[in-house]
Coordinates of N, CA and C in Angstrom, one line a residue:
R1 N 21.8 -2.6 -10.3 CA 21.0 -2.1 -11.3 C 20.0 -2.9 -11.8
D2 N 18.7 -2.5 -12.1 CA 17.8 -3.4 -12.6 C 17.9 -3.5 -14.0
D3 N 17.6 -4.7 -14.6 CA 17.3 -4.8 -15.9 C 15.8 -4.9 -16.5
R4 N 15.4 -4.0 -17.1 CA 13.8 -4.0 -17.3 C 13.3 -4.1 -18.7
E5 N 12.3 -4.6 -19.1 CA 11.7 -4.8 -20.1 C 10.0 -4.7 -19.9
E6 N 9.5 -4.0 -20.9 CA 8.0 -3.7 -20.6 C 7.4 -4.9 -21.4
A7 N 6.2 -5.4 -20.8 CA 5.6 -6.7 -21.2 C 4.1 -6.2 -21.1
G8 N 3.4 -6.0 -22.0 CA 1.9 -5.6 -21.8 C 1.8 -4.7 -20.4
G9 N 2.7 -3.7 -20.1 CA 2.2 -2.9 -19.0 C 2.6 -3.3 -17.7
E10 N 3.4 -4.9 -17.9 CA 4.2 -5.3 -16.6 C 5.7 -5.2 -16.6
A11 N 6.4 -4.9 -15.6 CA 7.6 -4.8 -15.5 C 8.2 -6.2 -14.9
I12 N 9.3 -6.6 -15.9 CA 10.1 -7.7 -15.6 C 11.2 -7.6 -15.1
V13 N 11.6 -7.7 -13.8 CA 12.9 -7.3 -13.0 C 13.6 -8.7 -12.7
E14 N 14.9 -8.2 -13.3 CA 15.9 -9.6 -13.5 C 16.9 -9.1 -12.3
R15 N 17.2 -10.0 -11.2 CA 18.2 -10.0 -10.3 C 18.9 -11.3 -10.2
G16 N 20.3 -11.3 -10.6 CA 20.7 -12.8 -10.8 C 19.8 -13.9 -11.3
D17 N 19.6 -14.9 -10.6 CA 19.0 -16.2 -10.8 C 17.2 -15.6 -10.5
V18 N 16.8 -14.4 -9.9 CA 15.6 -14.2 -9.8 C 14.9 -13.4 -10.7
Q19 N 13.7 -13.8 -11.2 CA 12.9 -12.9 -12.4 C 11.6 -12.9 -11.6
L20 N 11.3 -11.7 -11.2 CA 10.0 -11.3 -10.8 C 9.2 -10.6 -11.7
L21 N 7.8 -10.9 -11.8 CA 6.7 -10.1 -12.7 C 6.0 -9.7 -12.1
T22 N 5.7 -8.4 -11.9 CA 4.8 -7.3 -11.3 C 4.4 -6.2 -12.0
R23 N 3.4 -5.6 -11.6 CA 2.7 -4.4 -12.0 C 3.2 -3.4 -11.6
D24 N 3.6 -3.6 -10.2 CA 4.0 -2.1 -9.7 C 5.3 -2.0 -8.8
G25 N 5.8 -3.0 -8.8 CA 7.2 -2.8 -8.1 C 7.8 -4.2 -7.7
A26 N 9.2 -4.2 -7.2 CA 10.0 -5.2 -6.8 C 11.0 -4.7 -5.9
F27 N 11.0 -5.4 -4.7 CA 12.0 -5.0 -3.5 C 13.1 -6.3 -3.2
N28 N 14.0 -6.0 -2.4 CA 14.6 -6.8 -1.6 C 14.9 -6.3 -0.4
W29 N 14.7 -7.0 1.0 CA 15.0 -6.6 2.3 C 16.1 -7.4 3.1
D30 N 17.1 -6.9 3.4 CA 18.1 -7.7 4.3 C 17.4 -8.2 5.3
S31 N 18.0 -9.3 6.3 CA 17.5 -9.9 7.5 C 17.1 -8.6 8.5
Q32 N 17.7 -7.3 8.6 CA 17.3 -6.6 9.5 C 15.9 -5.8 8.9
G33 N 15.4 -6.2 7.7 CA 14.4 -5.3 7.1 C 14.8 -4.0 6.6
Q34 N 16.1 -3.9 6.3 CA 16.5 -2.5 5.5 C 16.2 -2.9 4.1
L35 N 15.5 -1.8 3.2 CA 15.3 -1.9 2.0 C 16.8 -2.1 1.1
V36 N 17.3 -3.1 0.3 CA 18.1 -3.1 -0.1 C 18.1 -2.4 -1.5
T37 N 17.3 -3.1 -2.3 CA 16.9 -2.7 -3.5 C 15.5 -2.7 -3.8
S38 N 15.0 -1.7 -4.9 CA 13.7 -1.6 -5.1 C 13.6 -1.4 -6.6
G39 N 12.8 -2.1 -7.1 CA 12.4 -1.8 -8.8 C 11.3 -0.5 -9.0
G40 N 10.7 -0.3 -7.9 CA 9.7 0.8 -7.9 C 10.9 2.2 -8.9
S41 N 10.3 2.7 -9.4 CA 10.7 4.2 -9.7 C 10.3 5.3 -9.0
R42 N 9.9 6.6 -9.3 CA 9.5 7.3 -8.8 C 8.0 7.3 -8.0
V43 N 7.9 7.6 -7.0 CA 6.4 6.9 -6.2 C 5.9 8.0 -5.3
L44 N 4.9 8.8 -5.9 CA 4.2 9.9 -5.3 C 5.3 11.1 -4.9
G45 N 6.4 11.3 -5.7 CA 7.3 12.2 -5.5 C 8.5 11.9 -4.8
W46 N 8.6 10.5 -4.5 CA 9.8 9.9 -3.8 C 10.5 9.1 -4.5
Q47 N 12.0 9.3 -4.3 CA 13.0 8.5 -5.4 C 13.3 7.3 -4.5
V48 N 13.8 6.5 -5.2 CA 14.1 5.3 -4.5 C 15.4 5.5 -3.6
D49 N 16.3 6.4 -3.9 CA 17.5 6.7 -2.8 C 16.8 7.1 -1.6
D50 N 15.5 7.6 -1.5 CA 14.8 8.1 -0.3 C 14.6 6.9 0.8
I51 N 14.3 5.6 0.2 CA 14.0 4.5 1.0 C 15.3 3.6 1.1
I52 N 16.1 3.3 0.2 CA 17.1 2.5 0.3 C 18.1 2.7 1.4
G53 N 18.4 1.6 2.0 CA 19.1 1.4 3.4 C 18.3 1.9 4.8
W54 N 17.2 2.0 4.4 CA 16.1 2.3 5.8 C 15.2 1.0 6.3
R55 N 14.8 0.8 7.2 CA 13.8 -0.2 7.7 C 12.3 0.3 7.2
H56 N 11.5 -0.3 7.2 CA 10.3 0.2 6.7 C 9.7 1.0 7.9
D57 N 9.9 0.7 9.2 CA 9.5 1.6 10.4 C 10.2 2.8 10.6
Q58 N 11.4 2.9 9.7 CA 12.0 4.0 9.8 C 11.8 5.2 8.9
I59 N 11.0 4.7 7.7 CA 10.7 5.5 6.5 C 9.4 6.5 6.9
A60 N 9.4 7.8 7.2 CA 8.5 8.5 7.9 C 7.0 8.4 6.9
F61 N 7.2 8.4 5.5 CA 6.1 8.5 4.7 C 5.5 7.0 4.3
F62 N 6.1 6.1 5.2 CA 5.3 4.6 5.0 C 4.4 4.7 6.4
R63 N 3.2 4.4 6.1 CA 2.4 4.3 7.5 C 1.7 2.4 7.5
A64 N 2.0 2.0 8.3 CA 1.8 0.6 8.6 C -0.2 0.5 8.8
G65 N -0.6 -0.5 8.1 CA -2.2 -0.7 8.3 C -2.1 -1.7 9.4
G66 N -3.8 -2.0 9.7 CA -3.8 -3.0 10.5 C -3.7 -2.5 11.7
K67 N -4.1 -3.3 12.9 CA -4.3 -3.0 14.1 C -2.9 -2.8 14.9
E68 N -2.1 -3.9 14.5 CA -0.5 -3.8 15.2 C 0.5 -3.1 14.4
G69 N 0.0 -2.6 13.3 CA 1.0 -1.6 12.5 C 2.1 -2.5 12.1
W70 N 3.3 -1.8 12.5 CA 4.6 -2.5 12.0 C 5.0 -3.8 13.0
L71 N 4.4 -3.9 14.2 CA 4.5 -5.1 14.9 C 4.5 -6.4 14.5
E72 N 3.4 -6.6 13.7 CA 3.1 -7.6 12.9 C 4.2 -8.1 11.9
L73 N 4.6 -7.0 11.0 CA 5.7 -7.3 10.2 C 6.8 -7.4 11.0
R74 N 7.5 -6.8 12.0 CA 8.5 -7.2 12.7 C 8.7 -8.7 13.1
R75 N 7.6 -9.4 13.5 CA 7.3 -10.5 13.8 C 7.7 -11.6 13.0
L76 N 7.2 -11.5 11.8 CA 7.3 -12.2 10.4 C 9.0 -12.0 10.1
L77 N 9.4 -10.8 10.3 CA 10.6 -10.7 9.8 C 11.4 -11.4 10.8
E78 N 11.3 -11.4 11.9 CA 12.1 -12.5 13.0 C 12.1 -13.7 12.7
R79 N 11.0 -14.3 12.3 CA 10.9 -15.6 12.0 C 11.3 -16.0 10.5
G80 N 11.5 -15.1 9.7 CA 12.0 -15.4 8.5 C 10.9 -16.0 7.5
A81 N 9.5 -15.5 8.1 CA 8.3 -16.2 7.6 C 7.9 -15.5 6.3
P82 N 7.3 -16.0 5.1 CA 6.8 -15.7 4.0 C 5.8 -14.2 4.2
L83 N 6.0 -13.2 3.4 CA 4.9 -12.1 3.5 C 3.8 -12.4 2.6
R84 N 2.5 -12.2 3.0 CA 1.4 -12.4 2.1 C 0.5 -11.4 2.3
D85 N 0.6 -10.4 1.5 CA -0.4 -9.3 1.2 C -0.3 -8.3 2.4
F86 N 1.0 -8.0 3.1 CA 1.3 -7.1 3.9 C 0.5 -5.6 3.6
E87 N -0.1 -5.0 4.2 CA -0.6 -3.8 3.8 C -0.1 -2.5 4.5
F88 N 0.3 -1.5 3.8 CA 0.7 -0.2 4.4 C 0.6 0.9 3.4
S89 N 0.6 2.4 3.7 CA 0.2 3.2 2.8 C 1.7 4.1 2.4
I90 N 1.8 4.8 1.6 CA 2.9 5.8 1.4 C 2.2 7.2 1.2
V91 N 2.7 8.0 1.8 CA 2.3 9.5 1.9 C 3.2 10.3 0.9
S92 N 2.4 11.0 0.0 CA 3.1 11.7 -1.2 C 4.4 12.6 -0.3
R93 N 5.2 13.1 -1.2 CA 6.1 14.1 -0.9 C 5.5 15.3 -0.5
D94 N 4.4 15.6 -1.2 CA 3.7 16.9 -0.7 C 2.8 16.9 0.3
R95 N 2.5 15.6 0.8 CA 2.0 15.4 1.8 C 0.1 15.6 1.4
R96 N -0.1 15.6 0.2 CA -1.4 15.9 -0.4 C -2.2 14.6 -0.8
S97 N -1.3 13.6 -0.8 CA -2.1 12.1 -1.4 C -1.2 11.0 -0.8
M98 N -1.8 9.8 -1.1 CA -1.6 8.7 -0.4 C -1.9 7.5 -1.3
R99 N -1.2 6.6 -1.2 CA -1.6 5.2 -2.0 C -1.3 4.1 -0.9
W100 N -2.0 3.2 -1.1 CA -2.1 2.1 -0.3 C -1.4 1.1 -1.2
V101 N -0.6 0.3 -0.5 CA 0.2 -1.0 -1.0 C 0.2 -2.1 -0.4
T102 N 0.2 -3.3 -1.0 CA 0.4 -4.5 -0.3 C 1.9 -5.1 -0.7
V103 N 2.5 -5.8 0.1 CA 3.8 -6.7 -0.6 C 3.5 -8.1 0.4
S104 N 4.3 -8.8 -0.9 CA 4.2 -10.1 -0.7 C 5.8 -10.9 -1.1
A105 N 6.3 -11.4 -0.2 CA 7.9 -11.9 -0.5 C 8.2 -13.4 0.0
R106 N 9.1 -13.8 -0.5 CA 9.5 -15.1 0.2 C 11.0 -14.7 0.8
A107 N 11.3 -15.8 1.8 CA 12.8 -15.6 2.4 C 13.8 -15.8 1.5
R108 N 14.9 -15.3 1.7 CA 16.1 -15.5 1.0 C 16.9 -16.1 1.9
T109 N 17.8 -17.1 1.7 CA 18.5 -17.9 2.6 C 20.0 -18.2 1.9
G110 N 21.0 -17.9 2.7 CA 22.4 -18.2 2.3 C 22.6 -19.5 1.8
E111 N 24.0 -19.8 1.8 CA 24.7 -21.0 1.4 C 24.3 -22.2 2.6
R112 N 24.6 -21.5 3.5 CA 24.3 -22.4 4.9 C 23.0 -22.4 5.4
G113 N 21.9 -22.0 4.6 CA 20.5 -22.2 5.1 C 20.3 -21.0 5.9
E114 N 20.9 -20.0 6.1 CA 20.6 -19.0 7.2 C 19.8 -17.9 6.3
F115 N 18.9 -17.6 7.2 CA 17.9 -16.5 6.6 C 18.8 -15.2 6.6
I116 N 18.7 -14.6 5.2 CA 19.5 -13.5 4.9 C 18.7 -12.3 4.0
G117 N 17.2 -12.5 4.2 CA 16.4 -11.1 3.9 C 15.1 -12.0 2.9
Y118 N 14.7 -10.7 2.3 CA 13.4 -11.1 1.4 C 13.7 -10.6 0.3
E119 N 12.9 -11.1 -0.8 CA 12.8 -10.7 -2.1 C 11.2 -10.7 -2.3
G120 N 10.7 -9.7 -3.0 CA 9.3 -9.8 -3.3 C 8.7 -8.7 -4.2
V121 N 7.5 -8.8 -4.1 CA 6.7 -7.7 -5.1 C 5.9 -6.8 -4.2
G122 N 5.4 -5.7 -4.6 CA 4.5 -5.0 -4.2 C 3.2 -4.4 -5.3
R123 N 2.3 -4.4 -4.5 CA 1.2 -3.9 -5.4 C 0.4 -2.7 -5.0
D124 N -0.2 -1.8 -6.0 CA -0.8 -0.9 -5.7 C -2.4 -1.3 -5.3
V125 N -2.9 -1.3 -3.9 CA -4.2 -1.5 -4.1 C -5.1 -0.5 -3.7
T126 N -4.7 0.6 -3.7 CA -5.7 2.0 -3.6 C -7.1 1.9 -3.7
E127 N -7.4 1.4 -4.9 CA -8.8 1.1 -5.3 C -9.4 0.5 -4.5
R128 N -8.8 -1.0 -4.4 CA -9.6 -2.0 -3.3 C -9.7 -1.2 -2.1
K129 N -8.9 -1.0 -1.1 CA -8.8 -0.4 -0.1 C -9.8 0.9 -0.1
A130 N -10.1 1.8 -1.0 CA -11.1 2.7 -1.3 C -12.5 2.3 -1.0
L131 N -12.7 1.2 -1.8 CA -13.8 0.5 -1.9 C -14.2 -0.1 -0.6
D132 N -13.1 -0.6 0.0 CA -12.9 -1.5 1.5 C -13.8 -0.2 2.4
I133 N -13.2 1.2 2.2 CA -13.4 2.1 3.3 C -15.0 2.5 3.2
L134 N -15.4 2.4 1.9 CA -16.6 2.9 1.3 C -17.7 1.6 1.6
E135 N -17.3 0.8 2.2 CA -18.1 -0.5 2.4 C -18.8 -0.8 1.0
A136 N -18.2 -0.9 -0.1 CA -18.5 -1.1 -1.1 C -17.8 -2.3 -2.1
K137 N -18.7 -3.0 -2.8 CA -18.3 -4.3 -3.5 C -17.9 -3.8 -4.8
D138 N -16.7 -4.5 -5.5 CA -16.1 -4.5 -6.7 C -17.0 -4.5 -7.6
S139 N -17.9 -5.1 -7.8 CA -19.0 -5.3 -8.6 C -20.2 -4.2 -8.8
W140 N -20.3 -3.3 -7.8 CA -21.2 -2.2 -7.8 C -20.8 -1.3 -9.0
T141 N -21.9 -0.6 -9.6 CA -21.7 0.5 -10.5 C -21.2 1.7 -9.8
K142 N -20.9 2.8 -10.7 CA -20.5 3.8 -10.1 C -21.5 4.6 -9.5
P143 N -23.0 4.8 -10.2 CA -24.0 5.2 -9.3 C -24.3 4.7 -7.9
A144 N -24.1 3.3 -7.6 CA -24.3 2.7 -6.3 C -23.3 2.9 -5.6
I145 N -22.1 3.0 -5.8 CA -20.9 3.5 -4.8 C -21.2 5.1 -4.6
R146 N -21.4 5.9 -5.6 CA -22.0 7.3 -5.2 C -23.1 7.6 -4.0
K147 N -24.0 6.4 -4.3 CA -25.2 6.5 -3.4 C -24.6 5.9 -1.9
Q148 N -24.0 5.1 -2.0 CA -23.0 4.6 -0.7 C -22.3 5.7 0.0
Y149 N -21.5 6.4 -0.7 CA -20.6 7.6 -0.4 C -21.4 8.5 0.5
K150 N -22.6 9.0 -0.5 CA -23.2 9.9 0.0 C -24.1 9.6 1.5
S151 N -24.4 8.2 1.5 CA -25.0 7.9 2.7 C -24.3 7.8 3.8
L152 N -22.8 7.4 3.8 CA -21.9 7.6 4.9 C -21.4 8.9 5.0
V153 N -21.5 10.0 4.2 CA -21.1 11.3 4.6 C -22.3 12.1 5.3
K154 N -23.4 11.6 4.9 CA -24.8 11.9 5.7 C -24.4 11.6 7.2
D155 N -24.3 10.3 7.4 CA -24.3 9.6 8.6 C -23.0 10.0 9.4
L156 N -21.9 10.5 9.0 CA -20.6 10.6 9.7 C -20.9 12.0 9.9
H157 N -21.4 13.0 9.0 CA -21.2 14.5 9.5 C -21.5 14.9 10.9
P158 N -20.4 15.8 11.1 CA -20.5 16.4 12.6 C -21.9 16.9 12.9
D159 N -22.6 17.5 11.9 CA -23.9 18.2 12.1 C -25.1 16.8 12.5
M160 N -24.6 15.9 12.2 CA -25.7 14.7 12.3 C -24.9 14.1 13.4
N161 N -23.9 13.8 14.1 CA -23.7 12.8 15.1 C -23.0 13.7 16.2
G162 N -23.2 14.8 16.4 CA -22.7 15.4 17.5 C -21.2 15.8 17.7
G163 N -20.5 15.5 16.5 CA -19.2 16.0 16.5 C -18.1 15.0 17.0
D164 N -18.6 13.6 17.3 CA -17.7 12.4 17.8 C -16.4 12.5 16.8
R165 N -15.1 12.4 17.3 CA -13.8 12.6 16.8 C -13.7 11.3 15.9
R166 N -14.4 10.3 16.2 CA -13.9 8.8 15.2 C -14.7 9.1 14.0
D167 N -16.1 9.8 14.4 CA -16.8 9.8 13.1 C -16.1 10.8 12.2
E168 N -15.5 12.0 12.8 CA -14.7 13.0 11.9 C -13.6 12.0 11.1
E169 N -12.9 11.5 12.0 CA -11.8 10.8 11.3 C -12.4 9.6 10.0
R170 N -13.4 9.1 10.6 CA -14.0 8.1 9.6 C -14.5 9.0 8.3
L171 N -14.8 10.1 8.4 CA -15.6 11.0 7.3 C -14.4 11.4 6.8
Q172 N -13.4 11.7 7.1 CA -12.0 11.9 6.3 C -11.8 10.8 5.3
E173 N -11.7 9.7 6.1 CA -11.4 8.5 5.1 C -12.1 8.1 4.1
V174 N -13.6 8.5 4.4 CA -14.4 8.2 3.1 C -14.2 9.1 2.1
V175 N -14.1 10.4 2.4 CA -13.9 11.6 1.4 C -12.9 11.0 0.7
W176 N -11.6 10.9 1.6 CA -10.4 10.1 0.5 C -10.7 9.2 -0.2
A177 N -11.7 8.1 0.1 CA -11.9 7.0 -0.6 C -12.5 7.5 -1.8
W178 N -13.4 8.3 -1.7 CA -14.2 8.9 -2.8 C -13.4 9.4 -3.5
D179 N -12.6 10.3 -3.3 CA -11.5 11.0 -4.2 C -10.5 9.9 -5.0
Q180 N -10.3 9.0 -4.7 CA -9.6 7.8 -5.2 C -10.3 7.1 -6.4
I181 N -11.4 7.2 -6.2 CA -12.2 6.1 -7.4 C -13.2 6.9 -8.2
K182 N -13.4 8.2 -7.5 CA -14.6 8.8 -8.4 C -14.3 9.2 -10.1
D183 N -13.3 9.0 -10.5 CA -12.8 9.2 -11.7 C -11.9 8.0 -12.2
S184 N -12.3 6.9 -11.8 CA -11.4 5.6 -12.0 C -11.9 5.0 -13.5
R185 N -10.9 4.2 -14.0 CA -11.6 3.5 -15.0 C -12.0 2.2 -14.5
F186 N -11.8 2.0 -13.5 CA -12.4 0.6 -12.8 C -13.9 0.4 -12.9
F187 N -14.6 1.6 -13.1 CA -16.3 1.4 -13.1 C -16.7 0.8 -14.0
K188 N -17.7 -0.2 -14.2 CA -18.3 -0.8 -15.0 C -19.5 -0.1 -15.4
E189 N -19.9 0.8 -15.8 CA -21.1 1.8 -16.1 C -21.8 1.2 -17.1

């Protein structure tokens, strides 16, 4: 069980001699990539018990990002290499929303120096991902991002490009991205 304190909106998670400071969650994976502990509570309707004991690629509501998907993570796990901002998404239990997360972790070793797993932190990067999808910069104001959004929607709309499937998928991403940030506290009006 995790011992937690609130410190200015950040959770302090203690596990034995390890203390991690994170805004969004802490975790431990074993050497096979199975989630052993998670400091996160309910995320998008899922409980911690829904993910404990499963590998990242066995959890249906985890979706790998990047071109290689889970293969990239599997290679890192096999080598016991540190994880730096590995990105994936989590789909909500009701399948109506999604959050993007990055995880960073260090390898854990046993008494004989053998690799036994990872301990690390995760961070919600949904707003950053939304800005990337909108091809916007975080220094932009809300009106500038709205203008970019409208331009992308116009360019990707099936009536404008002959119904290309890739453009339709990209349009869905753009609409999702705008939904994530349109009411965000993030904007510098």
